[in-house]
Short mmCIF file of C-alpha atoms and ligand atoms in Angstrom, two decimals:
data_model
loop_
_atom_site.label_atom_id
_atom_site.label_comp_id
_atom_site.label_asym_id
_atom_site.label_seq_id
_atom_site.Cartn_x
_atom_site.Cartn_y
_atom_site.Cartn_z
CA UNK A 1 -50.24 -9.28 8.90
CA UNK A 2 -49.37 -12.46 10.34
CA UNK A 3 -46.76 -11.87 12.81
CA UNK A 4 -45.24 -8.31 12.91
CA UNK A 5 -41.53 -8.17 14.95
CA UNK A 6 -40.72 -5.16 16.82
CA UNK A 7 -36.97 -4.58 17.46
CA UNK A 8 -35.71 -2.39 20.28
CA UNK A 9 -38.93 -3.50 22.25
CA UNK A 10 -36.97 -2.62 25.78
CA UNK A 11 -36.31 1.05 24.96
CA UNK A 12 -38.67 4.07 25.02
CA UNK A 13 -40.43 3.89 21.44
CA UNK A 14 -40.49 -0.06 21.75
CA UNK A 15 -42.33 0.28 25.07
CA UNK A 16 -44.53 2.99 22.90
CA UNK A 17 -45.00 0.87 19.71
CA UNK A 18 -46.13 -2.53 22.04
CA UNK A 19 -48.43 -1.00 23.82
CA UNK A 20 -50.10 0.74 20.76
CA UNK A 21 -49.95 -1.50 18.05
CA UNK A 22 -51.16 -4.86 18.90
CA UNK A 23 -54.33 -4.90 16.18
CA UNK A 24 -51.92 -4.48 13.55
CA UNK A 25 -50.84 -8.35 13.41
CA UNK A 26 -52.68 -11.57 14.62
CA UNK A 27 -49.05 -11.93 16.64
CA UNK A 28 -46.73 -9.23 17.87
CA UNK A 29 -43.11 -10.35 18.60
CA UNK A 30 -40.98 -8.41 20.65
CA UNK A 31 -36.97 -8.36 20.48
CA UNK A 32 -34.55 -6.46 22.26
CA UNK A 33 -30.74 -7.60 23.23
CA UNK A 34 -31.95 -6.34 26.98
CA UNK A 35 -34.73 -8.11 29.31
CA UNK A 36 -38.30 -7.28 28.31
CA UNK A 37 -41.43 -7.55 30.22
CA UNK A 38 -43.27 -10.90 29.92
CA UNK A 39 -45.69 -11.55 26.81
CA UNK A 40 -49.34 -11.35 27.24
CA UNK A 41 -51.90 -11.40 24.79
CA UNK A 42 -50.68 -12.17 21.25
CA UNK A 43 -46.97 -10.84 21.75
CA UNK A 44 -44.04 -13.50 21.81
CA UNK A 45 -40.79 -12.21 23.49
CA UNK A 46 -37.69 -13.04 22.06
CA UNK A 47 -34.20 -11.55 23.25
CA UNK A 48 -31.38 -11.47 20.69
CA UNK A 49 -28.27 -9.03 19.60
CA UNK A 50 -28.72 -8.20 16.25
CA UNK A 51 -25.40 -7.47 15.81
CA UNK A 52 -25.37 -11.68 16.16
CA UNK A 53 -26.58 -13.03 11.91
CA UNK A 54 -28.08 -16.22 13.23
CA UNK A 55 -29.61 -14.77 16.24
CA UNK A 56 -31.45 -11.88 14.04
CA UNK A 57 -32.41 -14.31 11.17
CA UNK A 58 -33.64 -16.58 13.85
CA UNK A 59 -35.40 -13.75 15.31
CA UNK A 60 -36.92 -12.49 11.88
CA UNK A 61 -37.71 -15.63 9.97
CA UNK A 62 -41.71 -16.01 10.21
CA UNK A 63 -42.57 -12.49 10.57
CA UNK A 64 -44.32 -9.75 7.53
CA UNK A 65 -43.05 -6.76 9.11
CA UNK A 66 -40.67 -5.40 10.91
CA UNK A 67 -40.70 -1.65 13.15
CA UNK A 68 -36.83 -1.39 13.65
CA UNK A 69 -35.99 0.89 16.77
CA UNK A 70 -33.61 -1.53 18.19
CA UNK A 71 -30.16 -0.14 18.17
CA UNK A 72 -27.49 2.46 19.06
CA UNK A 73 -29.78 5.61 19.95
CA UNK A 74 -27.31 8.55 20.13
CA UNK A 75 -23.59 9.45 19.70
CA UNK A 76 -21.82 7.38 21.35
CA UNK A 77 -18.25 5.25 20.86
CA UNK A 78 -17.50 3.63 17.74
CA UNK A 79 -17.73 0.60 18.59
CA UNK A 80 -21.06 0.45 20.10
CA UNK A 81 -22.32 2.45 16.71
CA UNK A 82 -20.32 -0.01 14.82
CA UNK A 83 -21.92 -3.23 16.36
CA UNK A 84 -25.68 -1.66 17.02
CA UNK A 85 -26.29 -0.13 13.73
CA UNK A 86 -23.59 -0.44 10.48
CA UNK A 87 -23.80 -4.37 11.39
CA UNK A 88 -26.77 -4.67 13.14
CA UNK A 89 -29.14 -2.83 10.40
CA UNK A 90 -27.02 -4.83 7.75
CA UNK A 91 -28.73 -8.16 9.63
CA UNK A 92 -31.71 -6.70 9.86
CA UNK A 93 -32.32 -6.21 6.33
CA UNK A 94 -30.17 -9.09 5.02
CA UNK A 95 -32.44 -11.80 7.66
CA UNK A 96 -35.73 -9.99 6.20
CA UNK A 97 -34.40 -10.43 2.31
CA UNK A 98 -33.49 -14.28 3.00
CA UNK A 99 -36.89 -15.06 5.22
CA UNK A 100 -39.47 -13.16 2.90
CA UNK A 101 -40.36 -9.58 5.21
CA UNK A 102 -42.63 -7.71 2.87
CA UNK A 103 -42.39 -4.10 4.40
CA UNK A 104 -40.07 -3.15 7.39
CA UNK A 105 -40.27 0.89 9.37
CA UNK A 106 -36.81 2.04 10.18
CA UNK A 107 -36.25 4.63 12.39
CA UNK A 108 -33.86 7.21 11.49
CA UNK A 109 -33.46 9.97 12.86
CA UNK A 110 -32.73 13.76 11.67
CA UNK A 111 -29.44 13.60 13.03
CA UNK A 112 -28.41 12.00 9.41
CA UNK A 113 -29.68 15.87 8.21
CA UNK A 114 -28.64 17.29 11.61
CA UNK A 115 -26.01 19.63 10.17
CA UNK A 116 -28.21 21.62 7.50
CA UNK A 117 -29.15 25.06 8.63
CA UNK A 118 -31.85 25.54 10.55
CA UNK A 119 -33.49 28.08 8.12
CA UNK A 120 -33.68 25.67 5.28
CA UNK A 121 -37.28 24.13 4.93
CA UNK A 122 -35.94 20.42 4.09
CA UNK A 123 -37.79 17.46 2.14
CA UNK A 124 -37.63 14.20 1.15
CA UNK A 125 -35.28 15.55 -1.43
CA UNK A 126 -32.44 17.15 1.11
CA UNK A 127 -28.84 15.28 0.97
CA UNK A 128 -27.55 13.78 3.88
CA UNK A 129 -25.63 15.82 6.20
CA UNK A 130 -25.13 14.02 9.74
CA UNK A 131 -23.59 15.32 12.23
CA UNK A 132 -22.31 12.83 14.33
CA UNK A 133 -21.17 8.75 13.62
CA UNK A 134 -24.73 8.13 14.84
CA UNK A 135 -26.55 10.18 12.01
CA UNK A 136 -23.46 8.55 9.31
CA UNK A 137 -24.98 5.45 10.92
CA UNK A 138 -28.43 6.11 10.04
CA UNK A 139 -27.73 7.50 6.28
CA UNK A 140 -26.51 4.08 5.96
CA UNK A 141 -29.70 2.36 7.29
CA UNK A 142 -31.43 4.58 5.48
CA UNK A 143 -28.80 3.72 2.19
CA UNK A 144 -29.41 0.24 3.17
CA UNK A 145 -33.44 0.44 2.92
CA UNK A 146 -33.12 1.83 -0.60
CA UNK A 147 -30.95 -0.85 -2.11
CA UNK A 148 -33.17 -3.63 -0.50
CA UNK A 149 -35.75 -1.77 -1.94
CA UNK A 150 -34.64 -1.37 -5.26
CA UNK A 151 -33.00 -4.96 -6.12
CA UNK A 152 -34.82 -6.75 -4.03
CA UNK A 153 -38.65 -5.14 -3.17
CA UNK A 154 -38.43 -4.84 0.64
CA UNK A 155 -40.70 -1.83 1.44
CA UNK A 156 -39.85 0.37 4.20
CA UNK A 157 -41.09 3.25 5.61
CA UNK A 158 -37.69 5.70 6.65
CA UNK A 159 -39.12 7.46 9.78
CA UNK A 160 -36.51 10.46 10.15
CA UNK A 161 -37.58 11.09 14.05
CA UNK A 162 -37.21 14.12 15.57
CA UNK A 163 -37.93 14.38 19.26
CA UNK A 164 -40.15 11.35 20.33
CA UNK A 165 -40.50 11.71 23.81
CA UNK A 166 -43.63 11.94 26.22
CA UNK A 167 -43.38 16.22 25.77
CA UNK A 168 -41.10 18.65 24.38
CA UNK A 169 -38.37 19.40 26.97
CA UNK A 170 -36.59 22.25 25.31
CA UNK A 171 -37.06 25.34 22.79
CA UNK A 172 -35.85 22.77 19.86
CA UNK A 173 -38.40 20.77 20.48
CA UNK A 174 -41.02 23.06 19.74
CA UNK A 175 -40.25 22.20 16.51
CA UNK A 176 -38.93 18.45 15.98
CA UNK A 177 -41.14 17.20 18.58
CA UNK A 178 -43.33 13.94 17.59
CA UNK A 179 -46.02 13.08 20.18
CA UNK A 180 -46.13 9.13 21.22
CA UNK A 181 -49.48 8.97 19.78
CA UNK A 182 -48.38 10.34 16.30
CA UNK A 183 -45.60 8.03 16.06
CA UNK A 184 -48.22 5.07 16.57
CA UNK A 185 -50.16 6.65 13.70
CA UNK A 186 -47.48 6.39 11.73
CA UNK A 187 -46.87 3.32 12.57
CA UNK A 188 -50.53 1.94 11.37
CA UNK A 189 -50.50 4.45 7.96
CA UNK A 190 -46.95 2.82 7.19
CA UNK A 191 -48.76 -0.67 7.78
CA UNK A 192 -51.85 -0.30 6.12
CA UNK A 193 -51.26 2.12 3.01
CA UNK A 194 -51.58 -0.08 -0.08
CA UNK A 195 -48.15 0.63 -1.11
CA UNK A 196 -45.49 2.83 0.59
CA UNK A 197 -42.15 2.36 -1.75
CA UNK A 198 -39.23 3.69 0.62
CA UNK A 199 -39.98 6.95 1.16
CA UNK A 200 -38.57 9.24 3.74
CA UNK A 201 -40.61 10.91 6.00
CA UNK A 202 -40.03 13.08 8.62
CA UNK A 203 -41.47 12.20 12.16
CA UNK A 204 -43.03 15.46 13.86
CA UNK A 205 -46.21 16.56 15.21
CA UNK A 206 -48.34 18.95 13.69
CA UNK A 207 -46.28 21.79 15.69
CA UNK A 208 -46.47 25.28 14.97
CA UNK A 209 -43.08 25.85 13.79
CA UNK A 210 -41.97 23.53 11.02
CA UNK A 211 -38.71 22.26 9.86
CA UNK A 212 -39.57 19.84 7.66
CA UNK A 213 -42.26 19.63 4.60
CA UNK A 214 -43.72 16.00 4.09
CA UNK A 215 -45.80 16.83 0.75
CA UNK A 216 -44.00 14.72 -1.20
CA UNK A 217 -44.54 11.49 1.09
CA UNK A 218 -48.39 12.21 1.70
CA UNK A 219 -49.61 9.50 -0.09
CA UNK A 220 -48.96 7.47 3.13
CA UNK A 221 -52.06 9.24 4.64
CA UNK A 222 -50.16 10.41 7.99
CA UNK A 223 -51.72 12.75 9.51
CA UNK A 224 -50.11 14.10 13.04
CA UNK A 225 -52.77 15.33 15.34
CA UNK A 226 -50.78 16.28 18.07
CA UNK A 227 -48.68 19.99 18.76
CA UNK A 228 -46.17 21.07 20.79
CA UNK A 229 -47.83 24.91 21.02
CA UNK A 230 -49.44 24.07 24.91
CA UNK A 231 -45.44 23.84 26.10
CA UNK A 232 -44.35 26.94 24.75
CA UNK A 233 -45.21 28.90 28.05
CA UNK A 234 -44.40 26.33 30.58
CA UNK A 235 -40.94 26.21 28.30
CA UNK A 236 -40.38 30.05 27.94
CA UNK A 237 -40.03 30.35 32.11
CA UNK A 238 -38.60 27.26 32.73
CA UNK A 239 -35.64 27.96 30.18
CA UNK A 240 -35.99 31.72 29.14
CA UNK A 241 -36.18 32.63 25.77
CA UNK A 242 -33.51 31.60 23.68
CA UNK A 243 -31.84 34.59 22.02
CA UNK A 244 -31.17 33.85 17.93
CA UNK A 245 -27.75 32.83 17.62
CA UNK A 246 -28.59 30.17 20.38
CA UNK A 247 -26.72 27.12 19.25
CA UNK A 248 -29.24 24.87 20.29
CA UNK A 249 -31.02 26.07 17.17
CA UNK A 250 -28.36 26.64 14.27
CA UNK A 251 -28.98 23.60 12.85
CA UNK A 252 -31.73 21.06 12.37
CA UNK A 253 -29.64 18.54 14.45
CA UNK A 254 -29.65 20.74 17.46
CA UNK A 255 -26.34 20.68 20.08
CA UNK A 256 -25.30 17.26 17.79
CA UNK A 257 -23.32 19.21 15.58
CA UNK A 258 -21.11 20.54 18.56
CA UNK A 259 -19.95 16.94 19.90
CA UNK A 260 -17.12 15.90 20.27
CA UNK A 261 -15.67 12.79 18.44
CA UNK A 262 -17.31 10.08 21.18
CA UNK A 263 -13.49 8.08 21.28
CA UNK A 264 -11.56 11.19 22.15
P1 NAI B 301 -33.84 3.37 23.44
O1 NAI B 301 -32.40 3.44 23.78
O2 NAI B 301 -34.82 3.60 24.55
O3 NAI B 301 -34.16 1.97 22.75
C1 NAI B 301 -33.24 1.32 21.93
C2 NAI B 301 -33.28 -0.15 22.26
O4 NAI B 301 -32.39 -0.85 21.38
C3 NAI B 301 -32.83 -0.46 23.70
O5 NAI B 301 -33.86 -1.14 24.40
C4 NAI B 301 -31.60 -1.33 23.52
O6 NAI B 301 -31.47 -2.36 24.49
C5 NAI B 301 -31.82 -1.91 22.12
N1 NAI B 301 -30.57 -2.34 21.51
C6 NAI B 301 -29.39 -1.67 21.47
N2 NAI B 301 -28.44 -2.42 20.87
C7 NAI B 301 -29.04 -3.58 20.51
C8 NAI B 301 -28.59 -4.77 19.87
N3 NAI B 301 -27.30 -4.91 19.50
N4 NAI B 301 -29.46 -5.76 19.67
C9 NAI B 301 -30.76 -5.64 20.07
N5 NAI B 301 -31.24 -4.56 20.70
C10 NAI B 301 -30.40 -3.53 20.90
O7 NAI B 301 -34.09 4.43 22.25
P2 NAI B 301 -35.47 4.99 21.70
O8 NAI B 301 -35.56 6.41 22.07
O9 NAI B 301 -36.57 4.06 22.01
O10 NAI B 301 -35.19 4.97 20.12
C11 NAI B 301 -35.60 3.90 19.30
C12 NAI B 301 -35.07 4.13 17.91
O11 NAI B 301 -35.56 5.36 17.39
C13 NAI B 301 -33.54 4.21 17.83
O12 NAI B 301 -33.12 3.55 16.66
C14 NAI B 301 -33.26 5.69 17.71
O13 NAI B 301 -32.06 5.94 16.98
C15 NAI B 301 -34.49 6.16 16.94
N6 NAI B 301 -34.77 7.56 17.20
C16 NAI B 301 -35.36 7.95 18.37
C17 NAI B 301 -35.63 9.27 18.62
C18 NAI B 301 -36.32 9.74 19.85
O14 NAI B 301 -36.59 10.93 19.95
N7 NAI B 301 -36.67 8.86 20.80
C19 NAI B 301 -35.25 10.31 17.64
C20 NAI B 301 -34.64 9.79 16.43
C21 NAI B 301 -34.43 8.45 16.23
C1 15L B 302 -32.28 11.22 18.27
O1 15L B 302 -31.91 10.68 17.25
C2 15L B 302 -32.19 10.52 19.58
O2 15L B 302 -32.51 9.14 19.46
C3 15L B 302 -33.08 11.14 20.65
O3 15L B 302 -32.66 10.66 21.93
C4 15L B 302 -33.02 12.66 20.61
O4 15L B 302 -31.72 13.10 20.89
C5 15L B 302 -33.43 13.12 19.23
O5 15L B 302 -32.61 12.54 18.22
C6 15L B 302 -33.40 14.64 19.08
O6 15L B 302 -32.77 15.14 18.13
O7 15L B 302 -34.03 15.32 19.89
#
């Protein structure tokens, strides 16, 4: 690639994805509606709010790929989901059609599954369920990818995250935990497979216990290396043991399904 744009370069996984995936493109640019640290090397920094058209097209036009984590990361008030991601992934997709963006990674999470039970192996297959405005959100990025796929031949690789954080922090975790490094693997498999369609894949490490069965996606050639396993201990006496009808795992979304509408 020629220039690959990284949205949501401020946050966590953008801090992740810059500091891991700088061979992919001759130039990395870097995009975020906050204050990012200076470029160095082959990165261009560029702050914009993509819930702004111009500012996003402006943004996207010269780039070949696009890793989307730049938005509304949780539950939170309507308005903020509204602006972040129903609009904001709408210009995300709609600069990329108009400027040429061959394949784009969007990162949605399992909250937009998040009220299945937790019993129920799911697959690329599974309906949406969300279970908050945030997941509806990202069943409508993910709705999104597919029809810009479909009419109009934008690839993109729908990354349904679990738990991407530097180590698994509670009993759910165990299971929906994705190491850093794994989601930078994905990252590179999504970017250098021949031909990735718009699949959805879910993004965890190769933990013991498994929620979610990627066969049908594994053409991509991801392969997590990491697992959660080492934590279980260190977990089990920090937290205790959680008993089976803990609520925290009921569902694939975790303690999602139990909050409250954000407005009220
Ligand atoms: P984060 O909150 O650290 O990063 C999100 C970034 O998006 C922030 O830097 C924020 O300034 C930026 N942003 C928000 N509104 C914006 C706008 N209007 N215009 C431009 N930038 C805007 O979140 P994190 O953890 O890095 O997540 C990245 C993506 O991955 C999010 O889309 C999130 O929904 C998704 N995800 C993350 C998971 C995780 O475990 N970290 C799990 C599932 C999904
Ligand atoms: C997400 O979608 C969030 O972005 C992240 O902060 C975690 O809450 C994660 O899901 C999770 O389910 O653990």
């Amino acid at each position: 690639m020629k220039r690959l744009l990284i949205t949501g370069a401020a946050g966590a996984l953008g801090k992740v994805a810059r500091a891991g995936v700088g061979h992919l493109a001759e130039t990395i640019r870097l995009t975020d509606i906050a204050e990012m640290a200076p470029a160095t090397g082959n990165e261009e920094v560029v702050q914009a709010d993509l819930s702004n058209f111009d500012a996003t097209r402006d943004v996207i036009d010269g780039c070949d790929g696009i890793v989307h984590l730049g938005g509304q990361p949780t539950e939170g008030p309507w308005e903020n989901v509204l602006n972040a991601n129903i609009i904001g992934f709408y210009n995300v997709y709609e600069a990329a059609r108009q400027t040429g963006v061959k394949r784009i990674i969007f990162a949605s999470s399992n909250h937009a599954i998040g009220f299945h039970p937790r019993e129920v192996t799911l697959d690329a297959t599974a309906r949406p369920r969300p279970d908050t405005l945030y997941g509806v959100s990202k069943v409508y990025g993910e709705a999104l990818a597919s029809l810009y796929h479909d009419k109009f031949g934008i690839e993109t690789a729908i990354l349904r995250i679990g738990s991407c954080f530097p180590e698994p922090v509670d009993h759910r975790m165990l299971a929906t935990w994705l190491s850093y490094s794994d989601f930078v693997r994905f990252i590179e498999s999504a970017f250098t497979s021949p031909r990735i369609g718009c699949p959805v894949v879910y993004g965890a490490s190769a933990n013991r216990e498994q929620l979610w069965d990627n066969q049908l996606t594994s053409y991509i050639g991801w392969h997590p290396q990491d697992t959660s396993e080492p934590h279980r201990a260190r977990l089990d006496t920090e937290k205790g043991k959680p008993g089976p009808n803990d609520p925290s795992l009921l569902h694939h979304g975790g303690m999602f399904t139990s909050f409250a509408h954000p407005d009220d």
